[in-house]
mmCIF file of C-alpha atoms and ligand atoms in Angstrom:
data_model
loop_
_atom_site.group_PDB
_atom_site.id
_atom_site.type_symbol
_atom_site.label_atom_id
_atom_site.label_comp_id
_atom_site.label_asym_id
_atom_site.label_seq_id
_atom_site.Cartn_x
_atom_site.Cartn_y
_atom_site.Cartn_z
ATOM 1 C CA MET A 89 0.000 0.000 0.000
ATOM 2 C CA SER A 90 1.376 3.422 -0.935
ATOM 3 C CA GLU A 91 1.760 6.241 1.607
ATOM 4 C CA GLY A 92 -1.137 8.096 0.017
ATOM 5 C CA GLN A 93 -3.452 5.078 0.380
ATOM 6 C CA THR A 94 -2.416 4.571 3.999
ATOM 7 C CA LEU A 95 -3.212 8.198 4.795
ATOM 8 C CA LEU A 96 -6.578 7.923 3.077
ATOM 9 C CA LEU A 97 -7.373 4.759 5.028
ATOM 10 C CA ILE A 98 -6.523 6.488 8.332
ATOM 11 C CA LEU A 99 -8.745 9.453 7.403
ATOM 12 C CA ILE A 100 -11.617 7.121 6.480
ATOM 13 C CA LEU A 101 -11.308 5.181 9.756
ATOM 14 C CA LEU A 102 -11.208 8.382 11.802
ATOM 15 C CA TYR A 103 -14.253 9.611 9.956
ATOM 16 C CA LEU A 104 -16.187 6.354 10.389
ATOM 17 C CA THR A 105 -15.732 6.373 14.174
ATOM 18 C CA GLU A 106 -17.650 9.666 14.170
ATOM 19 C CA CYS A 107 -20.578 7.914 12.463
ATOM 20 C CA LEU A 108 -21.165 5.702 15.522
ATOM 21 C CA ILE A 109 -23.464 6.967 18.260
ATOM 22 C CA TRP A 110 -24.516 5.337 21.526
ATOM 23 C CA VAL A 111 -28.273 5.044 21.968
ATOM 24 C CA LYS A 112 -29.435 4.274 25.497
ATOM 25 C CA ARG A 113 -32.211 1.790 26.161
ATOM 26 C CA GLU A 114 -34.500 4.625 27.251
ATOM 27 C CA SER A 115 -33.798 6.598 24.099
ATOM 28 C CA VAL A 116 -35.297 6.542 20.651
ATOM 29 C CA ALA A 117 -33.452 7.508 17.452
ATOM 30 C CA PHE A 118 -35.003 8.918 14.304
ATOM 31 C CA VAL A 119 -32.709 8.715 11.303
ATOM 32 C CA SER A 120 -33.093 9.671 7.667
ATOM 33 C CA ARG A 121 -30.771 7.887 5.279
ATOM 34 C CA MET A 122 -29.460 9.809 2.263
ATOM 35 C CA GLY A 123 -31.790 12.682 3.143
ATOM 36 C CA GLY A 124 -34.851 10.476 2.555
ATOM 37 C CA ARG A 125 -37.770 9.549 4.801
ATOM 38 C CA TRP A 126 -37.365 9.637 8.581
ATOM 39 C CA ARG A 127 -37.528 6.301 10.338
ATOM 40 C CA LEU A 128 -37.438 5.108 13.876
ATOM 41 C CA THR A 129 -34.130 3.251 14.150
ATOM 42 C CA VAL A 130 -32.988 0.829 16.832
ATOM 43 C CA PRO A 131 -29.344 -0.218 17.273
ATOM 44 C CA PRO A 132 -28.710 -3.867 16.290
ATOM 45 C CA SER A 133 -28.838 -6.106 19.375
ATOM 46 C CA TRP A 134 -25.352 -7.566 18.753
ATOM 47 C CA LEU A 135 -23.829 -4.075 19.049
ATOM 48 C CA GLY A 136 -24.954 -3.330 22.573
ATOM 49 C CA ASN A 137 -25.568 -4.415 26.144
ATOM 50 C CA ALA A 138 -28.365 -4.089 28.722
ATOM 51 C CA ASN A 139 -27.961 -0.298 28.838
ATOM 52 C CA GLY A 140 -28.040 0.512 25.135
ATOM 53 C CA GLY A 141 -26.411 -0.047 21.773
ATOM 54 C CA LEU A 142 -24.255 1.484 19.063
ATOM 55 C CA LEU A 143 -26.013 2.896 16.056
ATOM 56 C CA PHE A 144 -24.026 3.274 12.850
ATOM 57 C CA LEU A 145 -25.167 6.354 10.964
ATOM 58 C CA ASN A 146 -25.017 6.525 7.202
ATOM 59 C CA PRO A 147 -21.473 7.804 6.518
ATOM 60 C CA LEU A 148 -22.510 9.502 3.278
ATOM 61 C CA PRO A 149 -23.508 13.164 3.536
ATOM 62 C CA PRO A 150 -25.545 15.114 4.421
ATOM 63 C CA ALA A 151 -24.696 14.879 8.124
ATOM 64 C CA GLY A 152 -27.128 16.036 10.784
ATOM 65 C CA ARG A 153 -29.857 13.559 9.950
ATOM 66 C CA VAL A 154 -30.312 12.039 13.406
ATOM 67 C CA PHE A 155 -32.566 13.052 16.284
ATOM 68 C CA LEU A 156 -32.829 11.386 19.678
ATOM 69 C CA SER A 157 -35.513 11.502 22.352
ATOM 70 C CA HIS A 158 -34.790 10.362 25.893
ATOM 71 C CA LEU A 159 -37.379 9.123 28.365
ATOM 72 C CA SER A 160 -37.029 10.531 31.865
ATOM 73 C CA PRO A 161 -35.101 8.186 34.203
ATOM 74 C CA ILE A 162 -37.303 9.290 37.111
ATOM 75 C CA SER A 163 -40.965 9.884 37.910
ATOM 76 C CA ILE A 164 -42.092 13.091 39.600
ATOM 77 C CA SER A 165 -45.428 13.609 41.341
ATOM 78 C CA PRO A 166 -46.608 16.382 43.692
ATOM 79 C CA SER A 167 -45.593 14.160 46.629
ATOM 80 C CA GLY A 168 -42.082 13.117 45.653
ATOM 81 C CA ILE A 169 -39.618 11.673 43.191
ATOM 82 C CA CYS A 170 -38.924 8.045 42.321
ATOM 83 C CA ALA A 171 -35.937 6.696 40.383
ATOM 84 C CA TYR A 172 -38.199 4.671 38.126
ATOM 85 C CA ASN A 173 -40.106 5.182 34.897
ATOM 86 C CA LEU A 174 -43.079 2.917 34.304
ATOM 87 C CA GLN A 175 -42.746 3.231 30.525
ATOM 88 C CA THR A 176 -41.033 0.736 28.300
ATOM 89 C CA LEU A 177 -40.346 1.483 24.700
ATOM 90 C CA PRO A 178 -42.058 -1.088 22.441
ATOM 91 C CA SER A 179 -40.861 -4.638 23.083
ATOM 92 C CA GLU A 180 -37.950 -3.449 25.229
ATOM 93 C CA ALA A 181 -37.364 -4.090 28.916
ATOM 94 C CA ARG A 182 -36.717 -1.317 31.411
ATOM 95 C CA SER A 183 -33.166 -0.195 32.000
ATOM 96 C CA PRO A 184 -31.416 -2.115 34.816
ATOM 97 C CA GLY A 185 -30.234 1.232 36.241
ATOM 98 C CA GLN A 186 -33.658 2.129 37.655
ATOM 99 C CA THR A 187 -33.517 1.618 41.404
ATOM 100 C CA GLY A 188 -37.086 2.543 42.357
ATOM 101 C CA HIS A 189 -35.696 4.663 45.195
ATOM 102 C CA PHE A 190 -38.347 7.135 46.448
ATOM 103 C CA LEU A 191 -37.896 10.474 48.215
ATOM 104 C CA PRO A 192 -40.766 12.692 49.409
ATOM 105 C CA PHE A 193 -40.279 16.434 48.829
ATOM 106 C CA ASN A 194 -40.054 17.176 52.570
ATOM 107 C CA LYS A 195 -36.895 15.030 52.716
ATOM 108 C CA ILE A 196 -35.208 16.839 49.822
ATOM 109 C CA THR A 197 -32.828 19.596 50.836
ATOM 110 C CA ARG A 198 -30.910 20.108 47.597
ATOM 111 C CA SER A 199 -30.646 18.717 44.095
ATOM 112 C CA THR A 200 -27.573 19.115 41.907
ATOM 113 C CA THR A 201 -25.802 17.274 39.107
ATOM 114 C CA ASP A 202 -22.500 15.592 38.433
ATOM 115 C CA GLY A 203 -22.213 15.191 34.666
ATOM 116 C CA VAL A 204 -25.087 12.936 33.630
ATOM 117 C CA TYR A 205 -25.901 12.014 37.239
ATOM 118 C CA LEU A 206 -28.749 13.618 39.119
ATOM 119 C CA LEU A 207 -27.704 14.131 42.749
ATOM 120 C CA VAL A 208 -30.338 14.550 45.448
ATOM 121 C CA ASN A 209 -29.157 15.551 48.925
ATOM 122 C CA GLY A 210 -25.608 15.068 47.646
ATOM 123 C CA GLU A 211 -26.146 11.425 46.640
ATOM 124 C CA ARG A 212 -26.518 9.843 43.210
ATOM 125 C CA PHE A 213 -30.230 9.413 42.581
ATOM 126 C CA ALA A 214 -30.413 8.556 38.864
ATOM 127 C CA LYS A 215 -28.337 8.448 35.713
ATOM 128 C CA CYS A 216 -29.688 10.642 32.941
ATOM 129 C CA ALA A 217 -29.187 10.371 29.185
ATOM 130 C CA THR A 218 -27.474 13.765 28.951
ATOM 131 C CA ALA A 219 -26.019 16.357 31.313
ATOM 132 C CA ARG A 220 -28.716 18.692 30.110
ATOM 133 C CA GLN A 221 -31.495 16.295 31.126
ATOM 134 C CA ALA A 222 -29.837 15.960 34.557
ATOM 135 C CA ARG A 223 -29.697 19.753 34.978
ATOM 136 C CA THR A 224 -33.336 20.234 33.934
ATOM 137 C CA LEU A 225 -34.471 17.616 36.470
ATOM 138 C CA ALA A 226 -32.231 19.004 39.242
ATOM 139 C CA LYS A 227 -33.621 22.496 38.695
ATOM 140 C CA LEU A 228 -37.227 21.297 38.692
ATOM 141 C CA ILE A 229 -36.782 19.182 41.836
ATOM 142 C CA GLY A 230 -35.053 22.102 43.588
ATOM 143 C CA GLU A 231 -37.960 24.412 42.732
ATOM 144 C CA MET A 232 -40.597 21.859 43.734
ATOM 145 C CA ALA A 233 -38.953 21.166 47.096
ATOM 146 C CA LYS A 234 -39.267 24.844 47.995
ATOM 147 C CA VAL A 235 -42.958 25.445 47.230
ATOM 148 C CA SER A 236 -46.327 24.306 48.638
ATOM 149 C CA THR A 237 -48.062 21.100 47.501
ATOM 150 C CA GLY A 238 -50.546 22.957 45.275
ATOM 151 C CA LYS A 239 -47.780 24.726 43.399
ATOM 152 C CA ARG A 240 -45.867 21.451 43.138
ATOM 153 C CA GLU A 241 -48.720 19.886 41.240
ATOM 154 C CA ARG A 242 -48.694 22.755 38.746
ATOM 155 C CA LEU A 243 -44.921 22.489 38.274
ATOM 156 C CA ALA A 244 -45.085 18.708 37.757
ATOM 157 C CA ARG A 245 -47.935 19.097 35.244
ATOM 158 C CA ASN A 246 -45.995 21.794 33.359
ATOM 159 C CA TRP A 247 -42.934 19.542 33.206
ATOM 160 C CA ILE A 248 -44.976 16.804 31.562
ATOM 161 C CA SER A 249 -46.970 19.012 29.209
ATOM 162 C CA GLU A 250 -43.774 20.689 27.955
ATOM 163 C CA GLN A 251 -42.610 17.265 26.755
ATOM 164 C CA PHE A 252 -45.683 17.055 24.532
ATOM 165 C CA ALA A 253 -45.657 20.641 23.202
ATOM 166 C CA ILE A 254 -45.609 19.838 19.478
ATOM 167 C CA ASP A 255 -45.721 23.483 18.366
ATOM 168 C CA ASP A 256 -42.702 24.390 20.504
ATOM 169 C CA ALA A 257 -40.825 21.372 19.157
ATOM 170 C CA ALA A 258 -41.690 22.387 15.580
ATOM 171 C CA ALA A 259 -40.408 25.925 16.236
ATOM 172 C CA ARG A 260 -37.153 24.570 17.672
ATOM 173 C CA LEU A 261 -36.726 22.283 14.672
ATOM 174 C CA ARG A 262 -37.172 25.235 12.313
ATOM 175 C CA GLU A 263 -34.718 27.361 14.295
ATOM 176 C CA GLY A 264 -32.226 24.487 14.311
ATOM 177 C CA ASN A 265 -32.495 23.857 10.571
ATOM 178 C CA ILE A 266 -31.767 27.499 9.773
ATOM 179 C CA VAL A 267 -28.483 27.561 11.720
ATOM 180 C CA ILE A 268 -27.419 24.014 10.832
ATOM 181 C CA GLN A 269 -27.962 24.225 7.043
ATOM 182 C CA PRO A 270 -24.788 26.297 6.255
ATOM 183 C CA MET A 271 -22.761 23.781 8.283
ATOM 184 C CA ARG A 272 -24.256 20.878 6.333
ATOM 185 C CA GLU A 273 -23.113 22.520 3.087
ATOM 186 C CA LEU A 274 -19.570 23.165 4.322
ATOM 187 C CA SER A 275 -19.263 19.663 5.724
ATOM 188 C CA LEU A 276 -20.360 18.258 2.353
ATOM 189 C CA ILE A 277 -17.582 20.295 0.685
ATOM 190 C CA LEU A 278 -15.003 18.977 3.172
ATOM 191 C CA PHE A 279 -16.259 15.400 2.625
ATOM 192 C CA LEU A 280 -15.947 15.693 -1.160
ATOM 193 C CA PHE A 281 -12.543 17.343 -0.890
ATOM 194 C CA LEU A 282 -11.068 14.738 1.486
ATOM 195 C CA PHE A 283 -12.526 11.592 -0.016
ATOM 196 C CA VAL A 284 -12.883 12.461 -3.719
ATOM 197 C CA VAL A 285 -10.815 15.461 -4.841
ATOM 198 C CA ALA A 286 -7.676 14.870 -2.728
ATOM 199 C CA PRO A 287 -7.315 11.136 -3.629
ATOM 200 C CA VAL A 288 -7.720 11.968 -7.342
ATOM 201 C CA LEU A 289 -5.100 14.735 -7.121
ATOM 202 C CA VAL A 290 -2.682 12.532 -5.164
ATOM 203 C CA THR A 291 -3.090 9.656 -7.644
ATOM 204 C CA SER A 292 -2.335 11.983 -10.571
ATOM 205 C CA PHE A 293 0.438 14.171 -9.148
ATOM 206 C CA GLY A 294 1.946 12.139 -6.287
ATOM 207 C CA LEU A 295 1.786 12.716 -2.575
ATOM 208 C CA THR A 296 5.023 14.591 -1.902
ATOM 209 C CA GLY A 297 4.099 17.975 -3.324
ATOM 210 C CA LEU A 298 0.462 17.823 -2.219
ATOM 211 C CA VAL A 299 0.639 16.948 1.493
ATOM 212 C CA ILE A 300 0.911 20.541 2.691
ATOM 213 C CA PRO A 301 -1.696 22.111 0.340
ATOM 214 C CA VAL A 302 -4.228 19.312 1.030
ATOM 215 C CA ALA A 303 -3.690 19.581 4.781
ATOM 216 C CA ALA A 304 -4.028 23.380 4.608
ATOM 217 C CA VAL A 305 -7.367 23.227 2.749
ATOM 218 C CA MET A 306 -8.605 20.550 5.186
ATOM 219 C CA VAL A 307 -7.689 22.672 8.210
ATOM 220 C CA ILE A 308 -9.210 25.854 6.734
ATOM 221 C CA LEU A 309 -12.511 24.063 6.017
ATOM 222 C CA ALA A 310 -12.497 22.467 9.481
ATOM 223 C CA VAL A 311 -11.894 25.841 11.128
ATOM 224 C CA LEU A 312 -14.781 27.382 9.154
ATOM 225 C CA ILE A 313 -17.062 24.523 10.238
ATOM 226 C CA GLY A 314 -15.779 24.970 13.804
ATOM 227 C CA ILE A 315 -16.712 28.673 13.783
ATOM 228 C CA LEU A 316 -20.212 27.916 12.479
ATOM 229 C CA PHE A 317 -20.537 25.060 14.987
ATOM 230 C CA HIS A 318 -19.574 27.284 17.899
ATOM 231 C CA ARG A 319 -22.086 29.934 16.873
ATOM 232 C CA ALA A 320 -24.930 27.461 16.267
ATOM 233 C CA HIS A 321 -24.234 25.462 19.429
ATOM 234 C CA LYS A 322 -24.185 28.618 21.528
ATOM 235 C CA GLN A 323 -27.547 29.650 20.113
ATOM 236 C CA LEU A 324 -29.212 26.241 20.460
ATOM 237 C CA PHE A 325 -27.567 24.985 23.675
ATOM 238 C CA PRO A 326 -26.395 28.092 25.554
ATOM 239 C CA ALA A 327 -25.682 26.231 28.812
ATOM 240 C CA GLU A 328 -23.712 23.312 27.303
ATOM 241 C CA THR A 329 -20.304 24.974 27.442
ATOM 242 C CA SER A 330 -18.301 21.811 28.096
ATOM 243 C CA GLU A 331 -19.885 19.894 25.195
ATOM 244 C CA ARG A 332 -19.169 22.874 22.927
ATOM 245 C CA PHE A 333 -15.543 23.093 24.033
ATOM 246 C CA GLU A 334 -14.845 19.340 23.859
ATOM 247 C CA ASN A 335 -16.195 19.066 20.331
ATOM 248 C CA LEU A 336 -14.332 22.137 19.100
ATOM 249 C CA VAL A 337 -11.048 20.736 20.422
ATOM 250 C CA LYS A 338 -11.790 17.441 18.688
ATOM 251 C CA MET A 339 -12.487 19.221 15.390
ATOM 252 C CA ILE A 340 -9.260 21.197 15.561
ATOM 253 C CA LEU A 341 -7.113 18.191 16.500
ATOM 254 C CA CYS A 342 -8.782 15.890 13.998
ATOM 255 C CA PRO A 343 -10.300 17.870 11.083
ATOM 256 C CA PRO A 344 -12.172 14.935 9.421
ATOM 257 C CA VAL A 345 -14.509 14.675 12.434
ATOM 258 C CA SER A 346 -15.835 18.177 11.705
ATOM 259 C CA ILE A 347 -17.708 16.669 8.736
ATOM 260 C CA ARG A 348 -20.071 15.145 11.325
ATOM 261 C CA ALA A 349 -20.483 18.365 13.336
ATOM 262 C CA PRO A 350 -24.159 18.777 12.291
ATOM 263 C CA ASP A 351 -24.916 15.425 14.010
ATOM 264 C CA ILE A 352 -23.829 16.845 17.363
ATOM 265 C CA LEU A 353 -26.337 19.667 16.960
ATOM 266 C CA THR A 354 -29.326 17.689 15.703
ATOM 267 C CA ARG A 355 -28.838 14.687 18.022
ATOM 268 C CA ASN A 356 -30.153 16.421 21.124
ATOM 269 C CA LEU A 357 -32.003 19.309 19.491
ATOM 270 C CA LEU A 358 -35.417 17.790 20.271
ATOM 271 C CA ALA A 359 -34.268 15.419 23.014
ATOM 272 C CA GLU A 360 -36.495 16.854 25.726
ATOM 273 C CA TYR A 361 -39.669 16.160 23.773
ATOM 274 C CA SER A 362 -41.559 12.892 23.978
ATOM 275 C CA PRO A 363 -40.657 10.260 21.341
ATOM 276 C CA ILE A 364 -44.163 10.487 19.895
ATOM 277 C CA VAL A 365 -43.758 14.230 19.312
ATOM 278 C CA LEU A 366 -40.633 13.485 17.263
ATOM 279 C CA ALA A 367 -42.432 10.673 15.451
ATOM 280 C CA ASN A 368 -45.197 13.103 14.545
ATOM 281 C CA LEU A 369 -42.943 15.983 13.504
ATOM 282 C CA LEU A 370 -40.368 14.009 11.565
ATOM 283 C CA THR A 371 -42.162 11.051 10.048
ATOM 284 C CA GLY A 372 -45.681 12.399 9.654
ATOM 285 C CA SER A 373 -47.791 9.248 9.781
ATOM 286 C CA ASN A 374 -45.102 6.660 9.033
ATOM 287 C CA GLU A 375 -44.587 5.583 12.616
ATOM 288 C CA GLN A 376 -48.225 5.084 13.660
ATOM 289 C CA GLN A 377 -47.443 1.620 14.930
ATOM 290 C CA PHE A 378 -44.830 3.049 17.301
ATOM 291 C CA VAL A 379 -47.094 5.883 18.493
ATOM 292 C CA ARG A 380 -49.917 3.431 19.203
ATOM 293 C CA ALA A 381 -47.615 1.086 21.112
ATOM 294 C CA PHE A 382 -46.267 4.042 23.098
ATOM 295 C CA ILE A 383 -49.743 5.176 24.180
ATOM 296 C CA LEU A 384 -50.981 1.640 24.893
ATOM 297 C CA ASP A 385 -47.888 1.049 27.032
ATOM 298 C CA LEU A 386 -48.786 4.070 29.167
ATOM 299 C CA GLN A 387 -52.341 2.770 29.431
ATOM 300 C CA HIS A 388 -51.363 -0.845 30.224
ATOM 301 C CA PRO A 389 -47.864 -0.753 31.714
ATOM 302 C CA LEU A 390 -45.846 -3.909 32.285
ATOM 303 C CA LYS A 391 -45.444 -5.347 35.768
ATOM 304 C CA HIS A 392 -42.818 -3.533 37.846
ATOM 305 C CA GLU A 393 -40.734 -4.333 40.913
ATOM 306 C CA VAL A 394 -41.477 -1.195 42.950
ATOM 307 C CA SER A 395 -43.297 -2.336 46.076
ATOM 308 C CA ASP A 396 -43.326 0.825 48.219
ATOM 309 C CA GLU A 397 -46.843 2.277 48.074
ATOM 310 C CA THR A 398 -45.885 5.980 47.915
ATOM 311 C CA ALA A 399 -43.258 5.237 45.250
ATOM 312 C CA GLU A 400 -45.840 3.298 43.253
ATOM 313 C CA LYS A 401 -48.250 6.236 43.445
ATOM 314 C CA THR A 402 -45.597 8.588 42.100
ATOM 315 C CA ILE A 403 -44.674 6.427 39.110
ATOM 316 C CA GLY A 404 -48.368 5.854 38.425
ATOM 317 C CA TRP A 405 -49.099 9.599 38.630
ATOM 318 C CA THR A 406 -46.424 10.486 36.062
ATOM 319 C CA ALA A 407 -47.585 7.784 33.637
ATOM 320 C CA ALA A 408 -51.258 8.757 34.047
ATOM 321 C CA GLU A 409 -50.521 12.446 33.405
ATOM 322 C CA GLN A 410 -48.669 11.565 30.215
ATOM 323 C CA LEU A 411 -51.456 9.280 29.102
ATOM 324 C CA ASN A 412 -54.039 12.049 29.662
ATOM 325 C CA ILE A 413 -52.097 14.449 27.482
ATOM 326 C CA CYS A 414 -51.634 11.822 24.759
ATOM 327 C CA LEU A 415 -55.359 11.007 24.755
ATOM 328 C CA GLU A 416 -56.254 14.716 24.639
ATOM 329 C CA GLN A 417 -53.933 15.189 21.668
ATOM 330 C CA VAL A 418 -55.401 12.133 19.916
ATOM 331 C CA LYS A 419 -58.860 13.611 20.477
ATOM 332 C CA ASP A 420 -57.620 16.834 18.841
ATOM 333 C CA GLY A 421 -56.654 14.858 15.744
ATOM 334 C CA ARG A 422 -52.935 14.348 16.439
ATOM 335 C CA TYR A 423 -50.962 11.123 15.936
ATOM 336 C CA LEU A 424 -53.770 8.600 15.306
ATOM 337 C CA LYS A 425 -57.501 8.125 14.920
ATOM 338 C CA PRO A 426 -59.129 7.521 18.330
ATOM 339 C CA GLU A 427 -60.445 4.130 17.114
ATOM 340 C CA ASP A 428 -56.851 2.952 16.563
ATOM 341 C CA LEU A 429 -56.624 2.659 20.344
ATOM 342 C CA SER A 430 -59.821 0.655 20.834
ATOM 343 C CA ALA A 431 -60.311 -3.138 20.649
ATOM 344 C CA PRO A 432 -59.074 -4.926 17.490
ATOM 345 C CA THR A 433 -61.782 -4.798 14.837
ATOM 346 C CA GLN A 434 -60.640 -7.922 12.979
ATOM 347 C CA ARG A 435 -61.352 -10.901 15.194
ATOM 348 C CA GLU A 436 -59.266 -13.948 14.349
ATOM 349 C CA GLU A 437 -60.876 -17.377 14.094
ATOM 350 C CA ASN A 438 -61.645 -18.973 17.507
ATOM 351 C CA SER A 439 -60.097 -16.121 19.466
ATOM 352 C CA ILE A 440 -62.077 -15.057 22.515
ATOM 353 C CA SER A 441 -59.735 -12.522 24.082
ATOM 354 C CA TYR A 442 -56.995 -10.027 23.203
ATOM 355 C CA CYS A 443 -54.138 -8.284 24.955
ATOM 356 C CA PRO A 444 -54.956 -4.585 25.398
ATOM 357 C CA ARG A 445 -51.247 -3.716 25.210
ATOM 358 C CA CYS A 446 -49.799 -5.667 22.261
ATOM 359 C CA ARG A 447 -53.151 -6.489 20.555
ATOM 360 C CA CYS A 448 -52.385 -10.210 20.105
ATOM 361 C CA GLN A 449 -55.479 -12.426 20.142
ATOM 362 C CA PHE A 450 -55.929 -15.588 22.200
ATOM 363 C CA VAL A 451 -58.214 -18.596 22.542
ATOM 364 C CA VAL A 452 -58.070 -18.466 26.345
ATOM 365 C CA SER A 453 -59.493 -15.858 28.703
ATOM 366 C CA ALA A 454 -58.805 -14.615 32.224
ATOM 367 C CA ALA A 455 -55.059 -15.044 31.750
ATOM 368 C CA GLU A 456 -51.981 -12.881 31.483
ATOM 369 C CA CYS A 457 -50.532 -12.042 28.074
ATOM 370 C CA PRO A 458 -47.395 -14.187 27.587
ATOM 371 C CA ASP A 459 -45.587 -11.258 25.955
ATOM 372 C CA CYS A 460 -46.685 -8.537 28.371
ATOM 373 C CA PRO A 461 -46.051 -9.555 32.009
ATOM 374 C CA GLY A 462 -48.694 -8.064 34.302
ATOM 375 C CA VAL A 463 -51.235 -7.290 31.563
ATOM 376 C CA THR A 464 -54.476 -9.305 31.762
ATOM 377 C CA LEU A 465 -56.258 -10.389 28.575
ATOM 378 C CA VAL A 466 -59.602 -8.752 27.797
ATOM 379 C CA ASP A 467 -62.572 -10.760 26.479
ATOM 380 C CA PHE A 468 -64.110 -9.715 23.165
HETATM 381 ZN ZN1 ZN B 197 -49.525 -8.487 25.184
#
């Protein structure tokens, strides 16, 4: 292999590592390949563990075609907080990190963060998907611990309804697209230069005379992307100074990674909104199956291991509030038709019951669904 080919191979490998992202079990990824339709995408099971998996993004440009949504690792009710979320994303189990630990608000003196960890009274309470999610929760818990019960209820309700604010999410998506688009174009130019133009030039004229000019163009383009990235990141994520700094350093030290800079911005742009809001905004009606499963899961949650009564009330309260909002939005014509959530209309031969969660039909009644622990079958 010639020196030029070795260099190209190194650049390609460096670039490909930037196309891998970690998706936690409580997170959902929406990806559009080659700028086409948005799809809900799950990491392959062989590329992960109990906590999540690696998702390989399409290495071909344009970059910035991935959005994540993270479920909350905790439940919050007017009475307290519990390190447990009743929800499971379709066909997935709950994360093993959920302890079910409960704290009433009168026992909470302070809430802070340590990176992605939410600390309550100075101790680790839950692990969040991002530092930003941890900070949002810490701030909310701090505020709720200070006020009366009535005000707590309003704060908890606001927290949940903000996750379902489709119009706000749409506005943020528009704002994001405006500042990210120039970066997408520059990163496409850098991609074409590094992986098409430079190899052709080196093959025709030899490596020796071209190393410095090629490196100079690469660095100039990376710096330009870095400047745009800094500006866009500051506008979209004003509080995330360490993420901004870390990524800028990476781009300067290793220019090929700046091609994927738009991914860093889109990844968590809509992360605080519910997965079904993203499904609605990005895919239109392509992910109806997912939206239905999401709502039915809130309505008929799987069995859980939390035995403390107050803790159980808190996780139930959070799930019920979310379900109410979802059903209201369905009634207003969002996501699905209301009848999509009712009993199956097509009754299979001999079946006498169905599972209200996964909609499978059965020839037995008064039993538990074999696929949904804790959910009892309903007779037709
Ligand atoms: Zn079932």
